[in-house]
CSV table of N, CA and C and ligand atoms in Angstrom, one decimal:
chain,number,residue,atom,x,y,z
Z,1,MET,N,25.7,39.8,-53.4
Z,1,MET,CA,27.0,40.2,-53.0
Z,1,MET,C,27.8,39.0,-52.4
Z,2,LEU,N,29.1,39.0,-52.7
Z,2,LEU,CA,30.0,38.0,-52.1
Z,2,LEU,C,30.2,38.2,-50.6
Z,3,GLN,N,30.0,37.1,-49.9
Z,3,GLN,CA,30.2,37.2,-48.5
Z,3,GLN,C,31.4,36.3,-48.2
Z,4,ARG,N,32.1,36.6,-47.1
Z,4,ARG,CA,33.3,35.9,-46.6
Z,4,ARG,C,33.1,35.4,-45.2
Z,5,VAL,N,33.3,34.1,-45.0
Z,5,VAL,CA,33.2,33.5,-43.7
Z,5,VAL,C,34.7,33.1,-43.3
Z,6,THR,N,35.2,33.7,-42.2
Z,6,THR,CA,36.6,33.5,-41.8
Z,6,THR,C,36.6,32.3,-40.8
Z,7,VAL,N,37.5,31.4,-41.0
Z,7,VAL,CA,37.6,30.2,-40.1
Z,7,VAL,C,39.0,30.1,-39.6
Z,8,HIS,N,39.2,30.1,-38.3
Z,8,HIS,CA,40.5,29.8,-37.8
Z,8,HIS,C,40.6,28.4,-37.4
Z,9,THR,N,41.5,27.7,-38.1
Z,9,THR,CA,41.7,26.2,-37.8
Z,9,THR,C,42.7,26.1,-36.7
Z,10,GLY,N,42.6,25.0,-36.0
Z,10,GLY,CA,43.5,24.8,-34.8
Z,10,GLY,C,44.4,23.6,-34.9
Z,11,ALA,N,44.3,22.8,-36.0
Z,11,ALA,CA,45.1,21.6,-36.0
Z,11,ALA,C,45.5,21.4,-37.5
Z,12,LYS,N,46.5,20.4,-37.7
Z,12,LYS,CA,46.9,20.2,-39.1
Z,12,LYS,C,45.8,19.7,-39.9
Z,13,CYS,N,45.0,18.7,-39.4
Z,13,CYS,CA,43.9,18.2,-40.1
Z,13,CYS,C,42.6,18.3,-39.2
Z,14,GLU,N,41.6,18.9,-39.7
Z,14,GLU,CA,40.5,19.2,-38.8
Z,14,GLU,C,39.2,19.5,-39.7
Z,15,PHE,N,38.1,19.0,-39.3
Z,15,PHE,CA,36.8,19.3,-40.0
Z,15,PHE,C,36.1,20.3,-39.1
Z,16,ILE,N,35.8,21.5,-39.6
Z,16,ILE,CA,35.1,22.5,-38.8
Z,16,ILE,C,33.7,22.7,-39.3
Z,17,ASP,N,32.7,22.6,-38.4
Z,17,ASP,CA,31.3,22.7,-38.8
Z,17,ASP,C,31.0,24.2,-39.1
Z,18,ILE,N,30.7,24.6,-40.3
Z,18,ILE,CA,30.4,26.0,-40.6
Z,18,ILE,C,29.0,26.2,-40.9
Z,19,THR,N,28.1,25.2,-40.6
Z,19,THR,CA,26.7,25.3,-41.0
Z,19,THR,C,26.0,26.6,-40.4
Z,20,SER,N,26.3,26.8,-39.1
Z,20,SER,CA,25.6,28.0,-38.5
Z,20,SER,C,26.1,29.3,-39.2
Z,21,ALA,N,27.3,29.4,-39.5
Z,21,ALA,CA,27.8,30.6,-40.2
Z,21,ALA,C,27.2,30.8,-41.5
Z,22,LEU,N,27.0,29.7,-42.3
Z,22,LEU,CA,26.3,29.8,-43.6
Z,22,LEU,C,24.8,30.1,-43.4
Z,23,ALA,N,24.2,29.6,-42.4
Z,23,ALA,CA,22.8,29.9,-42.1
Z,23,ALA,C,22.6,31.4,-41.8
Z,24,ARG,N,23.6,31.9,-41.1
Z,24,ARG,CA,23.6,33.4,-40.8
Z,24,ARG,C,23.7,34.2,-42.1
Z,25,VAL,N,24.5,33.8,-43.0
Z,25,VAL,CA,24.6,34.5,-44.3
Z,25,VAL,C,23.2,34.5,-45.0
Z,26,VAL,N,22.6,33.3,-45.0
Z,26,VAL,CA,21.3,33.2,-45.6
Z,26,VAL,C,20.3,34.1,-44.9
Z,27,ALA,N,20.3,34.1,-43.6
Z,27,ALA,CA,19.3,34.9,-42.8
Z,27,ALA,C,19.5,36.4,-43.1
Z,28,GLU,N,20.8,36.8,-43.2
Z,28,GLU,CA,21.1,38.2,-43.4
Z,28,GLU,C,20.7,38.7,-44.8
Z,29,SER,N,20.7,37.7,-45.7
Z,29,SER,CA,20.5,38.0,-47.2
Z,29,SER,C,19.0,38.3,-47.4
Z,30,GLY,N,18.2,37.7,-46.6
Z,30,GLY,CA,16.7,37.9,-46.8
Z,30,GLY,C,16.2,37.0,-47.9
Z,31,ILE,N,17.0,36.1,-48.5
Z,31,ILE,CA,16.6,35.2,-49.6
Z,31,ILE,C,15.7,34.1,-48.9
Z,32,LYS,N,14.6,33.9,-49.5
Z,32,LYS,CA,13.6,32.9,-49.0
Z,32,LYS,C,13.7,31.6,-49.8
Z,33,GLU,N,13.8,31.8,-51.1
Z,33,GLU,CA,13.9,30.6,-52.0
Z,33,GLU,C,15.0,30.8,-53.0
Z,34,GLY,N,16.0,29.9,-52.9
Z,34,GLY,CA,17.2,30.1,-53.8
Z,34,GLY,C,18.3,29.1,-53.5
Z,35,VAL,N,19.5,29.6,-53.6
Z,35,VAL,CA,20.6,28.7,-53.6
Z,35,VAL,C,21.8,29.4,-52.9
Z,36,LEU,N,22.5,28.6,-52.1
Z,36,LEU,CA,23.8,29.1,-51.5
Z,36,LEU,C,24.9,28.3,-52.2
Z,37,PHE,N,25.9,29.1,-52.6
Z,37,PHE,CA,27.1,28.5,-53.2
Z,37,PHE,C,28.3,28.9,-52.3
Z,38,ALA,N,29.0,27.9,-51.8
Z,38,ALA,CA,30.2,28.2,-51.0
Z,38,ALA,C,31.4,27.5,-51.6
Z,39,THR,N,32.5,28.3,-51.7
Z,39,THR,CA,33.7,27.8,-52.2
Z,39,THR,C,34.9,28.2,-51.4
Z,40,VAL,N,35.9,27.4,-51.3
Z,40,VAL,CA,37.1,27.6,-50.5
Z,40,VAL,C,38.3,28.0,-51.5
Z,41,PRO,N,38.8,29.2,-51.4
Z,41,PRO,CA,39.9,29.6,-52.3
Z,41,PRO,C,41.2,29.2,-51.8
Z,42,HIS,N,41.4,27.9,-51.5
Z,42,HIS,CA,42.6,27.4,-50.9
Z,42,HIS,C,43.0,26.1,-51.6
Z,43,THR,N,44.2,25.7,-51.6
Z,43,THR,CA,44.6,24.5,-52.3
Z,43,THR,C,44.9,23.4,-51.3
Z,44,THR,N,44.9,23.7,-50.0
Z,44,THR,CA,45.2,22.6,-49.0
Z,44,THR,C,44.0,22.6,-48.0
Z,45,ALA,N,42.9,23.1,-48.4
Z,45,ALA,CA,41.7,23.0,-47.6
Z,45,ALA,C,40.5,22.7,-48.6
Z,46,GLY,N,39.5,22.1,-48.1
Z,46,GLY,CA,38.3,21.8,-48.9
Z,46,GLY,C,37.0,22.1,-48.1
Z,47,ILE,N,35.9,21.7,-48.7
Z,47,ILE,CA,34.6,21.9,-48.1
Z,47,ILE,C,33.8,20.7,-48.5
Z,48,THR,N,33.0,20.2,-47.5
Z,48,THR,CA,32.1,19.1,-47.8
Z,48,THR,C,30.9,19.1,-46.9
Z,49,LEU,N,30.0,18.3,-47.3
Z,49,LEU,CA,28.7,18.0,-46.6
Z,49,LEU,C,28.8,16.6,-46.0
Z,50,ASN,N,28.5,16.5,-44.7
Z,50,ASN,CA,28.4,15.2,-44.1
Z,50,ASN,C,27.7,15.2,-42.8
Z,51,GLU,N,27.7,14.1,-42.1
Z,51,GLU,CA,26.9,14.0,-40.9
Z,51,GLU,C,27.4,15.0,-39.8
Z,52,ASN,N,26.5,15.6,-39.1
Z,52,ASN,CA,26.8,16.5,-38.0
Z,52,ASN,C,26.3,16.1,-36.7
Z,53,ALA,N,25.8,14.8,-36.6
Z,53,ALA,CA,25.3,14.3,-35.3
Z,53,ALA,C,26.4,13.6,-34.5
Z,54,ASP,N,27.0,12.6,-35.2
Z,54,ASP,CA,28.0,11.8,-34.5
Z,54,ASP,C,29.4,12.2,-34.9
Z,55,PRO,N,30.2,12.8,-34.0
Z,55,PRO,CA,31.5,13.3,-34.4
Z,55,PRO,C,32.5,12.2,-34.9
Z,56,ALA,N,32.1,10.9,-34.5
Z,56,ALA,CA,32.9,9.8,-35.0
Z,56,ALA,C,33.0,9.7,-36.5
Z,57,VAL,N,31.9,10.2,-37.2
Z,57,VAL,CA,31.9,10.1,-38.6
Z,57,VAL,C,33.0,11.0,-39.2
Z,58,ARG,N,33.1,12.2,-38.6
Z,58,ARG,CA,34.2,13.1,-39.1
Z,58,ARG,C,35.5,12.5,-38.8
Z,59,ALA,N,35.7,11.9,-37.6
Z,59,ALA,CA,37.0,11.3,-37.3
Z,59,ALA,C,37.3,10.2,-38.3
Z,60,ASP,N,36.3,9.4,-38.6
Z,60,ASP,CA,36.5,8.3,-39.6
Z,60,ASP,C,36.9,8.8,-40.9
Z,61,ILE,N,36.3,9.9,-41.4
Z,61,ILE,CA,36.6,10.4,-42.7
Z,61,ILE,C,38.1,10.9,-42.7
Z,62,GLU,N,38.4,11.6,-41.6
Z,62,GLU,CA,39.8,12.1,-41.5
Z,62,GLU,C,40.8,11.0,-41.5
Z,63,LYS,N,40.5,10.0,-40.7
Z,63,LYS,CA,41.4,8.8,-40.6
Z,63,LYS,C,41.5,8.1,-42.0
Z,64,THR,N,40.4,7.9,-42.6
Z,64,THR,CA,40.4,7.2,-43.9
Z,64,THR,C,41.2,8.0,-45.0
Z,65,LEU,N,41.0,9.4,-45.0
Z,65,LEU,CA,41.8,10.2,-45.9
Z,65,LEU,C,43.3,10.1,-45.6
Z,66,SER,N,43.6,10.1,-44.3
Z,66,SER,CA,45.1,10.0,-44.0
Z,66,SER,C,45.7,8.6,-44.3
Z,67,ARG,N,44.8,7.6,-44.3
Z,67,ARG,CA,45.3,6.2,-44.7
Z,67,ARG,C,45.5,6.2,-46.2
Z,68,LEU,N,44.5,6.8,-46.9
Z,68,LEU,CA,44.6,6.8,-48.4
Z,68,LEU,C,45.8,7.6,-48.9
Z,69,VAL,N,46.0,8.8,-48.2
Z,69,VAL,CA,47.0,9.7,-48.6
Z,69,VAL,C,48.0,10.0,-47.5
Z,70,PRO,N,49.0,9.2,-47.4
Z,70,PRO,CA,50.0,9.4,-46.3
Z,70,PRO,C,50.8,10.7,-46.4
Z,71,ASP,N,51.2,11.2,-45.3
Z,71,ASP,CA,52.0,12.4,-45.3
Z,71,ASP,C,53.3,12.3,-46.0
Z,72,LEU,N,53.9,11.1,-45.9
Z,72,LEU,CA,55.2,10.9,-46.5
Z,72,LEU,C,55.0,9.9,-47.6
Z,73,ALA,N,55.4,10.2,-48.8
Z,73,ALA,CA,55.3,9.3,-49.9
Z,73,ALA,C,56.2,9.9,-51.0
Z,74,ASP,N,56.2,9.3,-52.2
Z,74,ASP,CA,57.1,9.7,-53.2
Z,74,ASP,C,56.6,10.9,-54.0
Z,75,TYR,N,56.3,12.0,-53.2
Z,75,TYR,CA,55.8,13.2,-53.8
Z,75,TYR,C,56.9,14.1,-54.4
Z,76,ALA,N,56.5,14.8,-55.5
Z,76,ALA,CA,57.5,15.7,-56.2
Z,76,ALA,C,57.4,17.1,-55.7
Z,77,HIS,N,56.3,17.6,-55.2
Z,77,HIS,CA,56.1,18.9,-54.7
Z,77,HIS,C,57.0,19.2,-53.5
Z,78,ALA,N,57.9,20.2,-53.7
Z,78,ALA,CA,59.0,20.5,-52.7
Z,78,ALA,C,58.5,21.1,-51.4
Z,79,GLU,N,57.3,21.6,-51.4
Z,79,GLU,CA,56.8,22.4,-50.2
Z,79,GLU,C,56.6,21.4,-49.0
Z,80,GLY,N,56.4,20.1,-49.3
Z,80,GLY,CA,56.3,19.2,-48.2
Z,80,GLY,C,54.8,19.0,-47.8
Z,81,ASN,N,53.9,19.5,-48.5
Z,81,ASN,CA,52.5,19.4,-48.1
Z,81,ASN,C,51.6,18.8,-49.2
Z,82,SER,N,52.2,17.9,-50.0
Z,82,SER,CA,51.5,17.3,-51.1
Z,82,SER,C,50.3,16.5,-50.6
Z,83,ALA,N,50.4,15.8,-49.4
Z,83,ALA,CA,49.2,15.1,-48.9
Z,83,ALA,C,48.0,16.0,-48.7
Z,84,ALA,N,48.3,17.2,-48.2
Z,84,ALA,CA,47.2,18.2,-48.0
Z,84,ALA,C,46.6,18.6,-49.4
Z,85,HIS,N,47.4,18.8,-50.4
Z,85,HIS,CA,46.9,19.1,-51.7
Z,85,HIS,C,46.0,18.0,-52.3
Z,86,VAL,N,46.5,16.8,-52.1
Z,86,VAL,CA,45.7,15.6,-52.7
Z,86,VAL,C,44.4,15.5,-51.9
Z,87,LYS,N,44.4,15.6,-50.6
Z,87,LYS,CA,43.2,15.5,-49.8
Z,87,LYS,C,42.2,16.6,-50.2
Z,88,ALA,N,42.7,17.8,-50.4
Z,88,ALA,CA,41.8,18.9,-50.8
Z,88,ALA,C,41.1,18.6,-52.1
Z,89,SER,N,41.8,18.0,-53.0
Z,89,SER,CA,41.2,17.7,-54.3
Z,89,SER,C,40.2,16.5,-54.1
Z,90,LEU,N,40.4,15.6,-53.2
Z,90,LEU,CA,39.5,14.5,-53.0
Z,90,LEU,C,38.2,15.0,-52.5
Z,91,VAL,N,38.2,15.9,-51.5
Z,91,VAL,CA,36.9,16.3,-50.9
Z,91,VAL,C,36.3,17.4,-51.7
Z,92,GLY,N,37.1,18.1,-52.6
Z,92,GLY,CA,36.5,19.2,-53.4
Z,92,GLY,C,36.5,20.6,-52.7
Z,93,SER,N,36.3,21.6,-53.5
Z,93,SER,CA,36.4,23.0,-53.0
Z,93,SER,C,35.1,23.8,-53.0
Z,94,SER,N,34.0,23.1,-53.3
Z,94,SER,CA,32.8,23.9,-53.3
Z,94,SER,C,31.6,23.0,-52.9
Z,95,VAL,N,30.5,23.6,-52.3
Z,95,VAL,CA,29.3,22.9,-52.1
Z,95,VAL,C,28.1,23.8,-52.5
Z,96,ILE,N,27.0,23.2,-52.9
Z,96,ILE,CA,25.8,24.0,-53.2
Z,96,ILE,C,24.8,23.5,-52.2
Z,97,VAL,N,24.1,24.4,-51.6
Z,97,VAL,CA,23.0,24.0,-50.7
Z,97,VAL,C,21.7,24.9,-51.1
Z,98,LEU,N,20.6,24.2,-51.3
Z,98,LEU,CA,19.4,24.9,-51.7
Z,98,LEU,C,18.9,25.7,-50.4
Z,99,ILE,N,18.2,26.8,-50.7
Z,99,ILE,CA,17.5,27.6,-49.7
Z,99,ILE,C,16.0,27.4,-49.9
Z,100,SER,N,15.3,27.0,-48.8
Z,100,SER,CA,13.9,26.9,-48.8
Z,100,SER,C,13.3,27.5,-47.6
Z,101,GLU,N,12.3,28.4,-47.7
Z,101,GLU,CA,11.6,29.1,-46.6
Z,101,GLU,C,12.7,29.8,-45.8
Z,102,GLY,N,13.7,30.4,-46.4
Z,102,GLY,CA,14.7,31.2,-45.7
Z,102,GLY,C,15.7,30.4,-45.0
Z,103,LYS,N,15.7,29.1,-45.2
Z,103,LYS,CA,16.7,28.3,-44.4
Z,103,LYS,C,17.4,27.3,-45.4
Z,104,LEU,N,18.6,26.9,-44.9
Z,104,LEU,CA,19.4,25.9,-45.7
Z,104,LEU,C,18.6,24.6,-45.7
Z,105,ALA,N,18.4,24.1,-46.9
Z,105,ALA,CA,17.6,22.9,-47.1
Z,105,ALA,C,18.5,21.6,-47.0
Z,106,LEU,N,19.0,21.4,-45.8
Z,106,LEU,CA,20.0,20.3,-45.5
Z,106,LEU,C,19.2,19.1,-45.0
Z,107,GLY,N,19.7,18.0,-45.2
Z,107,GLY,CA,19.1,16.8,-44.6
Z,107,GLY,C,19.3,16.9,-43.0
Z,108,ARG,N,18.4,16.1,-42.3
Z,108,ARG,CA,18.4,16.2,-40.9
Z,108,ARG,C,19.8,16.0,-40.2
Z,109,TRP,N,20.6,15.2,-40.8
Z,109,TRP,CA,21.9,14.8,-40.2
Z,109,TRP,C,23.1,15.5,-40.9
Z,110,GLN,N,22.8,16.4,-41.8
Z,110,GLN,CA,23.8,17.0,-42.6
Z,110,GLN,C,24.4,18.3,-42.0
Z,111,GLY,N,25.7,18.5,-42.2
Z,111,GLY,CA,26.3,19.8,-41.9
Z,111,GLY,C,27.3,20.1,-42.9
Z,112,VAL,N,27.7,21.3,-43.0
Z,112,VAL,CA,28.8,21.7,-44.0
Z,112,VAL,C,30.1,21.9,-43.2
Z,113,TYR,N,31.1,21.3,-43.7
Z,113,TYR,CA,32.4,21.4,-43.0
Z,113,TYR,C,33.5,22.0,-43.9
Z,114,LEU,N,34.3,22.9,-43.3
Z,114,LEU,CA,35.5,23.3,-43.9
Z,114,LEU,C,36.5,22.2,-43.5
Z,115,CYS,N,37.3,21.7,-44.4
Z,115,CYS,CA,38.2,20.6,-44.2
Z,115,CYS,C,39.6,21.1,-44.3
Z,116,GLU,N,40.2,21.3,-43.1
Z,116,GLU,CA,41.6,21.7,-43.0
Z,116,GLU,C,42.5,20.5,-43.2
Z,117,PHE,N,43.5,20.7,-44.1
Z,117,PHE,CA,44.5,19.6,-44.3
Z,117,PHE,C,45.9,20.1,-44.1
Z,118,ASP,N,46.1,21.4,-43.8
Z,118,ASP,CA,47.5,21.9,-43.6
Z,118,ASP,C,47.5,23.0,-42.7
Z,119,GLY,N,46.8,22.8,-41.5
Z,119,GLY,CA,46.7,23.9,-40.5
Z,119,GLY,C,47.8,23.8,-39.5
Z,120,PRO,N,47.6,24.6,-38.4
Z,120,PRO,CA,46.5,25.6,-38.3
Z,120,PRO,C,46.7,26.8,-39.1
Z,121,ARG,N,45.7,27.4,-39.7
Z,121,ARG,CA,45.7,28.6,-40.5
Z,121,ARG,C,44.4,29.3,-40.4
Z,122,THR,N,44.4,30.5,-41.0
Z,122,THR,CA,43.2,31.3,-41.1
Z,122,THR,C,42.7,31.0,-42.5
Z,123,ARG,N,41.4,30.5,-42.6
Z,123,ARG,CA,40.9,30.2,-43.9
Z,123,ARG,C,39.7,31.1,-44.2
Z,124,GLU,N,39.3,31.2,-45.5
Z,124,GLU,CA,38.1,31.9,-45.9
Z,124,GLU,C,37.2,31.0,-46.7
Z,125,VAL,N,36.0,31.2,-46.5
Z,125,VAL,CA,35.0,30.5,-47.3
Z,125,VAL,C,34.2,31.6,-48.0
Z,126,LEU,N,34.2,31.6,-49.4
Z,126,LEU,CA,33.5,32.6,-50.1
Z,126,LEU,C,32.1,32.1,-50.4
Z,127,VAL,N,31.1,32.9,-50.1
Z,127,VAL,CA,29.7,32.5,-50.1
Z,127,VAL,C,28.9,33.5,-50.9
Z,128,ARG,N,28.1,32.9,-51.8
Z,128,ARG,CA,27.1,33.7,-52.5
Z,128,ARG,C,25.7,33.1,-52.4
Z,129,VAL,N,24.7,33.9,-52.1
Z,129,VAL,CA,23.4,33.4,-52.1
Z,129,VAL,C,22.6,34.1,-53.2
Z,130,ALA,N,21.7,33.4,-53.8
Z,130,ALA,CA,20.9,34.0,-54.9
Z,130,ALA,C,19.5,33.4,-54.8
Z,131,GLY,N,18.5,34.2,-55.2
Z,131,GLY,CA,17.2,33.7,-55.2
Z,131,GLY,C,16.2,34.8,-55.0
Z,132,LEU,N,15.0,34.4,-54.5
Z,132,LEU,CA,13.9,35.3,-54.3
Z,132,LEU,C,13.7,35.7,-52.9
Z,133,LYS,N,13.4,36.9,-52.6
Z,133,LYS,CA,13.1,37.4,-51.2
Z,133,LYS,C,11.7,37.2,-50.9
G,1,ZN,ZN1,52.1,23.1,-51.4
């Protein structure tokens, strides 16, 4: 069954750790060996896997994306949020995490982040888990 994780973002650009929410979906599913697929149905937000130990890594990623994709440039999109659209495409809109022994099989330092690029907004992450109980 499709699950939805709702995330309220609080800033224009923000990486929010949703690992524990995804772990909860896995626990409630009862799946022991399988796969979790998470996708963001938005065009100005993304989802990615990266370090969850040192918050400076997140800050560096946000800063680097903003340097690569400035808010103001020769964009054609009239809505004024082209930078957010470009950043969302750069980080991507889905992640796959394997499930092993009923848990997310993430690396020791890995977390899953919803990447807000045009907040604050209420975002949804669509999650499906499949496998063996
Ligand atoms: Zn737009």
